[in-house]
Amino acid sequence: DSGVTQTPKHLITATGQRVTLRCSPRSGDLSVYWYQQSLDQGLQFLIQYYNGEERAKGNILERFSAQQFPDLHSELNLSSLELGDSALYFCASSPWRGEQFFGPGTRLTVL
Amino acid sequence: AQRVTQPEKLLSVFKGAPVELKCNYSYSGSPELFWYVQYSRQRLQLLLRHISRESIKGFTADLNKGETSFHLKKPFAQEEDSAMYYCALRNQAGTALIFGKGTTLSVSS
């Protein structure tokens, strides 16, 4: 499968902890986007990277950070986790402004 | 402000009935609009984009700038159309997508 991949599929952790979500874009895509999907807020854009550089920021909390590595995979770091951070986190990739292809998501549960 | 509104959380129809999923947007300038679909336990997939004006799986959507709408339509719903549908707008910077809260379409026989 040469599509967007995300690991892990599920993550269960406790409040106050820190987790790292990983995303591998489609082959050839330089842009990676992170979105958060929750029941009350819907699907919200968090942050975008293009070829290793941060390009756009959305509703991303200061406790969250991301980076894109030279091999173009990206990681989203969530720290000091709160119950309200429980959500599905999607990664998407695209060529610069093309169609965004979404990964299967990581379901984060904070207990 | 850039915003996408999908007023219906849930739309239930019978198989063979027409479907219209509503989407309204707020945007300065020429918007770039999309419909994404998420079937149960699957990833989001692009269904339509307004610039291509194509019909996918029998769905069409027309951009109405006067009414700032981009409603998704299908003349005859099928059970396999049951899914969550998201309307999205590319943001002013041309980078990310702004999504509506989604409408769950339920088609029953």
CSV table of C-alpha atoms in Angstrom, one decimal:
chain,number,residue,atom,x,y,z
A,1,ASP,CA,0.0,0.0,0.0
A,2,SER,CA,1.7,3.2,-1.1
A,3,GLY,CA,-0.9,5.4,0.6
A,4,VAL,CA,-0.6,7.4,3.8
A,5,THR,CA,0.2,5.3,6.8
A,6,GLN,CA,-0.2,6.1,10.5
A,7,THR,CA,1.0,4.4,13.6
A,8,PRO,CA,-0.1,3.3,16.1
A,9,LYS,CA,-3.8,2.6,15.2
A,10,HIS,CA,-4.9,3.0,18.8
A,11,LEU,CA,-3.2,4.6,21.8
A,12,ILE,CA,-4.5,4.5,25.4
A,13,THR,CA,-2.7,6.6,27.9
A,14,ALA,CA,-3.3,8.6,31.1
A,15,THR,CA,-3.7,12.3,31.8
A,16,GLY,CA,-0.4,14.1,32.1
A,17,GLN,CA,1.4,11.7,29.8
A,18,ARG,CA,3.2,12.4,26.4
A,19,VAL,CA,2.7,10.5,23.2
A,20,THR,CA,4.0,10.5,19.7
A,21,LEU,CA,2.0,9.8,16.6
A,22,ARG,CA,3.7,8.9,13.4
A,23,CYS,CA,2.8,9.5,9.8
A,24,SER,CA,4.4,8.4,6.5
A,25,PRO,CA,3.1,10.3,3.5
A,26,ARG,CA,2.4,8.9,0.0
A,27,SER,CA,5.5,8.4,-2.1
A,28,GLY,CA,6.4,11.7,-3.7
A,29,ASP,CA,4.2,13.9,-1.5
A,30,LEU,CA,6.1,16.7,0.2
A,31,SER,CA,3.3,18.2,2.2
A,32,VAL,CA,2.0,16.6,5.4
A,33,TYR,CA,-1.0,17.9,7.3
A,34,TRP,CA,-2.3,16.9,10.8
A,35,TYR,CA,-6.0,17.1,11.7
A,36,GLN,CA,-7.9,16.3,14.9
A,37,GLN,CA,-11.4,14.8,14.8
A,38,SER,CA,-13.5,15.0,17.9
A,39,LEU,CA,-17.2,14.6,18.5
A,40,ASP,CA,-17.8,18.2,19.5
A,41,GLN,CA,-15.3,20.0,17.3
A,42,GLY,CA,-15.5,17.9,14.1
A,43,LEU,CA,-12.4,17.8,11.9
A,44,GLN,CA,-9.9,20.5,12.7
A,45,PHE,CA,-6.7,21.4,11.0
A,46,LEU,CA,-3.7,21.4,13.3
A,47,ILE,CA,-0.5,22.0,11.3
A,48,GLN,CA,1.1,21.6,7.9
A,49,TYR,CA,4.7,20.8,7.0
A,50,TYR,CA,6.2,21.0,3.5
A,51,ASN,CA,9.5,19.4,2.8
A,52,GLY,CA,10.6,19.6,6.4
A,53,GLU,CA,9.4,23.1,7.1
A,54,GLU,CA,6.4,24.3,9.0
A,55,ARG,CA,4.0,26.0,6.5
A,56,ALA,CA,0.8,26.7,8.3
A,57,LYS,CA,-0.7,26.4,11.7
A,58,GLY,CA,-4.3,25.9,12.7
A,59,ASN,CA,-5.9,25.3,16.0
A,60,ILE,CA,-2.9,23.5,17.5
A,61,LEU,CA,-2.4,23.8,21.3
A,62,GLU,CA,1.0,24.8,22.7
A,63,ARG,CA,1.2,21.4,24.3
A,64,PHE,CA,1.3,19.9,20.9
A,65,SER,CA,4.2,20.0,18.4
A,66,ALA,CA,5.1,18.4,15.2
A,67,GLN,CA,8.0,17.9,12.9
A,68,GLN,CA,8.8,16.5,9.5
A,69,PHE,CA,12.0,14.6,9.0
A,70,PRO,CA,14.4,14.4,6.0
A,71,ASP,CA,12.7,11.2,4.8
A,72,LEU,CA,9.4,13.2,4.9
A,73,HIS,CA,7.7,11.2,7.6
A,74,SER,CA,6.1,13.3,10.3
A,75,GLU,CA,5.5,13.0,14.0
A,76,LEU,CA,2.9,14.8,16.1
A,77,ASN,CA,3.9,15.1,19.8
A,78,LEU,CA,1.2,15.6,22.4
A,79,SER,CA,2.2,16.3,25.9
A,80,SER,CA,0.6,17.0,29.3
A,81,LEU,CA,-2.4,15.1,27.9
A,82,GLU,CA,-5.9,16.0,29.1
A,83,LEU,CA,-9.1,14.0,28.9
A,84,GLY,CA,-10.3,16.4,26.2
A,85,ASP,CA,-7.4,15.4,23.9
A,86,SER,CA,-9.1,12.1,23.3
A,87,ALA,CA,-9.8,12.1,19.6
A,88,LEU,CA,-8.9,10.6,16.2
A,89,TYR,CA,-5.8,12.2,14.8
A,90,PHE,CA,-5.5,12.1,11.0
A,91,CYS,CA,-2.5,12.7,8.8
A,92,ALA,CA,-2.9,13.7,5.2
A,93,SER,CA,-0.3,14.2,2.4
A,94,SER,CA,-0.3,16.0,-0.9
A,95,PRO,CA,1.9,17.4,-3.5
A,96,TRP,CA,2.1,21.2,-2.8
A,97,ARG,CA,-1.5,22.2,-3.4
A,98,GLY,CA,-3.0,19.1,-4.8
A,99,GLU,CA,-5.6,16.7,-3.4
A,100,GLN,CA,-5.0,15.7,0.2
A,101,PHE,CA,-4.9,11.9,0.8
A,102,PHE,CA,-5.8,10.9,4.3
A,103,GLY,CA,-4.3,8.2,6.5
A,104,PRO,CA,-6.4,5.8,8.5
A,105,GLY,CA,-6.0,7.8,11.7
A,106,THR,CA,-4.7,7.1,15.2
A,107,ARG,CA,-7.4,6.9,17.9
A,108,LEU,CA,-6.1,8.4,21.1
A,109,THR,CA,-7.9,7.7,24.4
A,110,VAL,CA,-6.8,9.6,27.5
A,111,LEU,CA,-8.0,8.1,30.7
B,1,ALA,CA,-14.0,34.6,8.3
B,2,GLN,CA,-13.6,31.3,6.6
B,3,ARG,CA,-16.2,28.8,7.6
B,4,VAL,CA,-18.1,25.8,6.4
B,5,THR,CA,-21.5,24.9,7.7
B,6,GLN,CA,-23.3,21.7,7.3
B,7,PRO,CA,-26.6,22.2,9.0
B,8,GLU,CA,-27.7,18.6,9.2
B,9,LYS,CA,-26.0,16.1,11.6
B,10,LEU,CA,-28.0,13.2,10.2
B,11,LEU,CA,-30.0,12.6,7.1
B,12,SER,CA,-32.0,9.5,6.8
B,13,VAL,CA,-33.6,8.5,3.4
B,14,PHE,CA,-35.0,5.4,1.8
B,15,LYS,CA,-33.2,3.6,-1.0
B,16,GLY,CA,-34.1,5.2,-4.3
B,17,ALA,CA,-35.0,8.5,-2.8
B,18,PRO,CA,-33.2,11.7,-3.8
B,19,VAL,CA,-30.5,13.0,-1.5
B,20,GLU,CA,-29.3,16.5,-0.9
B,21,LEU,CA,-26.5,17.2,1.7
B,22,LYS,CA,-26.3,20.9,2.4
B,23,CYS,CA,-23.1,22.9,2.7
B,24,ASN,CA,-22.8,26.6,3.1
B,25,TYR,CA,-19.5,28.5,3.2
B,26,SER,CA,-18.1,31.9,4.2
B,27,TYR,CA,-15.1,33.0,2.2
B,28,SER,CA,-13.7,36.2,0.6
B,29,GLY,CA,-12.8,35.7,-3.0
B,30,SER,CA,-13.1,32.5,-5.2
B,31,PRO,CA,-13.5,29.4,-3.0
B,32,GLU,CA,-12.1,26.0,-3.7
B,33,LEU,CA,-14.6,23.5,-2.3
B,34,PHE,CA,-14.5,19.7,-1.8
B,35,TRP,CA,-16.7,16.9,-0.6
B,36,TYR,CA,-15.1,14.1,1.3
B,37,VAL,CA,-16.7,10.8,2.3
B,38,GLN,CA,-15.8,8.5,5.2
B,39,TYR,CA,-17.3,5.0,5.1
B,40,SER,CA,-17.5,3.1,8.3
B,41,ARG,CA,-14.1,2.3,9.7
B,42,GLN,CA,-12.3,3.7,6.6
B,43,ARG,CA,-10.3,6.8,5.9
B,44,LEU,CA,-11.6,10.0,4.4
B,45,GLN,CA,-11.7,9.9,0.6
B,46,LEU,CA,-12.1,12.7,-1.8
B,47,LEU,CA,-15.5,12.4,-3.5
B,48,LEU,CA,-15.8,15.7,-5.5
B,49,ARG,CA,-14.0,18.9,-6.0
B,50,HIS,CA,-15.9,21.8,-7.6
B,51,ILE,CA,-13.2,22.8,-10.1
B,52,SER,CA,-13.4,19.4,-11.8
B,53,ARG,CA,-17.2,19.4,-12.2
B,54,GLU,CA,-17.2,15.6,-12.4
B,55,SER,CA,-19.8,13.2,-11.1
B,56,ILE,CA,-18.5,10.4,-8.8
B,57,LYS,CA,-20.8,7.5,-7.8
B,58,GLY,CA,-23.7,9.4,-9.1
B,59,PHE,CA,-23.1,12.4,-6.8
B,60,THR,CA,-22.8,16.0,-8.1
B,61,ALA,CA,-22.3,19.3,-6.5
B,62,ASP,CA,-22.7,22.8,-7.9
B,63,LEU,CA,-21.1,25.9,-6.5
B,64,ASN,CA,-23.6,28.6,-6.1
B,65,LYS,CA,-21.7,31.8,-5.3
B,66,GLY,CA,-24.8,33.9,-4.8
B,67,GLU,CA,-26.1,31.6,-2.1
B,68,THR,CA,-22.6,30.6,-0.9
B,69,SER,CA,-23.5,27.0,-1.1
B,70,PHE,CA,-22.1,23.7,-2.4
B,71,HIS,CA,-24.8,21.2,-1.8
B,72,LEU,CA,-24.1,17.5,-2.7
B,73,LYS,CA,-26.9,15.8,-4.6
B,74,LYS,CA,-27.7,12.3,-5.9
B,75,PRO,CA,-31.0,11.5,-7.6
B,76,PHE,CA,-31.4,7.9,-6.3
B,77,ALA,CA,-29.7,6.9,-3.0
B,78,GLN,CA,-28.2,3.5,-2.6
B,79,GLU,CA,-27.6,1.6,0.7
B,80,GLU,CA,-23.9,1.7,0.0
B,81,ASP,CA,-24.0,5.5,0.1
B,82,SER,CA,-24.5,5.3,3.9
B,83,ALA,CA,-21.5,7.2,5.3
B,84,MET,CA,-20.3,10.4,6.9
B,85,TYR,CA,-19.9,13.3,4.4
B,86,TYR,CA,-17.8,16.3,4.9
B,87,CYS,CA,-17.8,19.5,3.0
B,88,ALA,CA,-14.4,21.3,3.0
B,89,LEU,CA,-13.0,24.6,1.9
B,90,ARG,CA,-9.4,25.3,1.1
B,91,ASN,CA,-8.2,28.1,3.4
B,92,GLN,CA,-7.2,31.6,2.2
B,93,ALA,CA,-3.5,30.7,2.4
B,94,GLY,CA,-4.1,27.8,0.0
B,95,THR,CA,-2.8,25.2,2.4
B,96,ALA,CA,-5.1,23.4,4.8
B,97,LEU,CA,-8.7,22.4,4.5
B,98,ILE,CA,-11.5,23.8,6.6
B,99,PHE,CA,-14.1,21.1,7.3
B,100,GLY,CA,-17.7,21.3,8.2
B,101,LYS,CA,-18.9,19.1,11.1
B,102,GLY,CA,-20.1,16.5,8.7
B,103,THR,CA,-23.5,14.9,7.9
B,104,THR,CA,-24.2,11.2,8.5
B,105,LEU,CA,-26.2,9.9,5.6
B,106,SER,CA,-28.2,6.8,6.4
B,107,VAL,CA,-29.9,5.0,3.5
B,108,SER,CA,-32.3,2.2,4.4
B,109,SER,CA,-34.3,-0.2,2.3
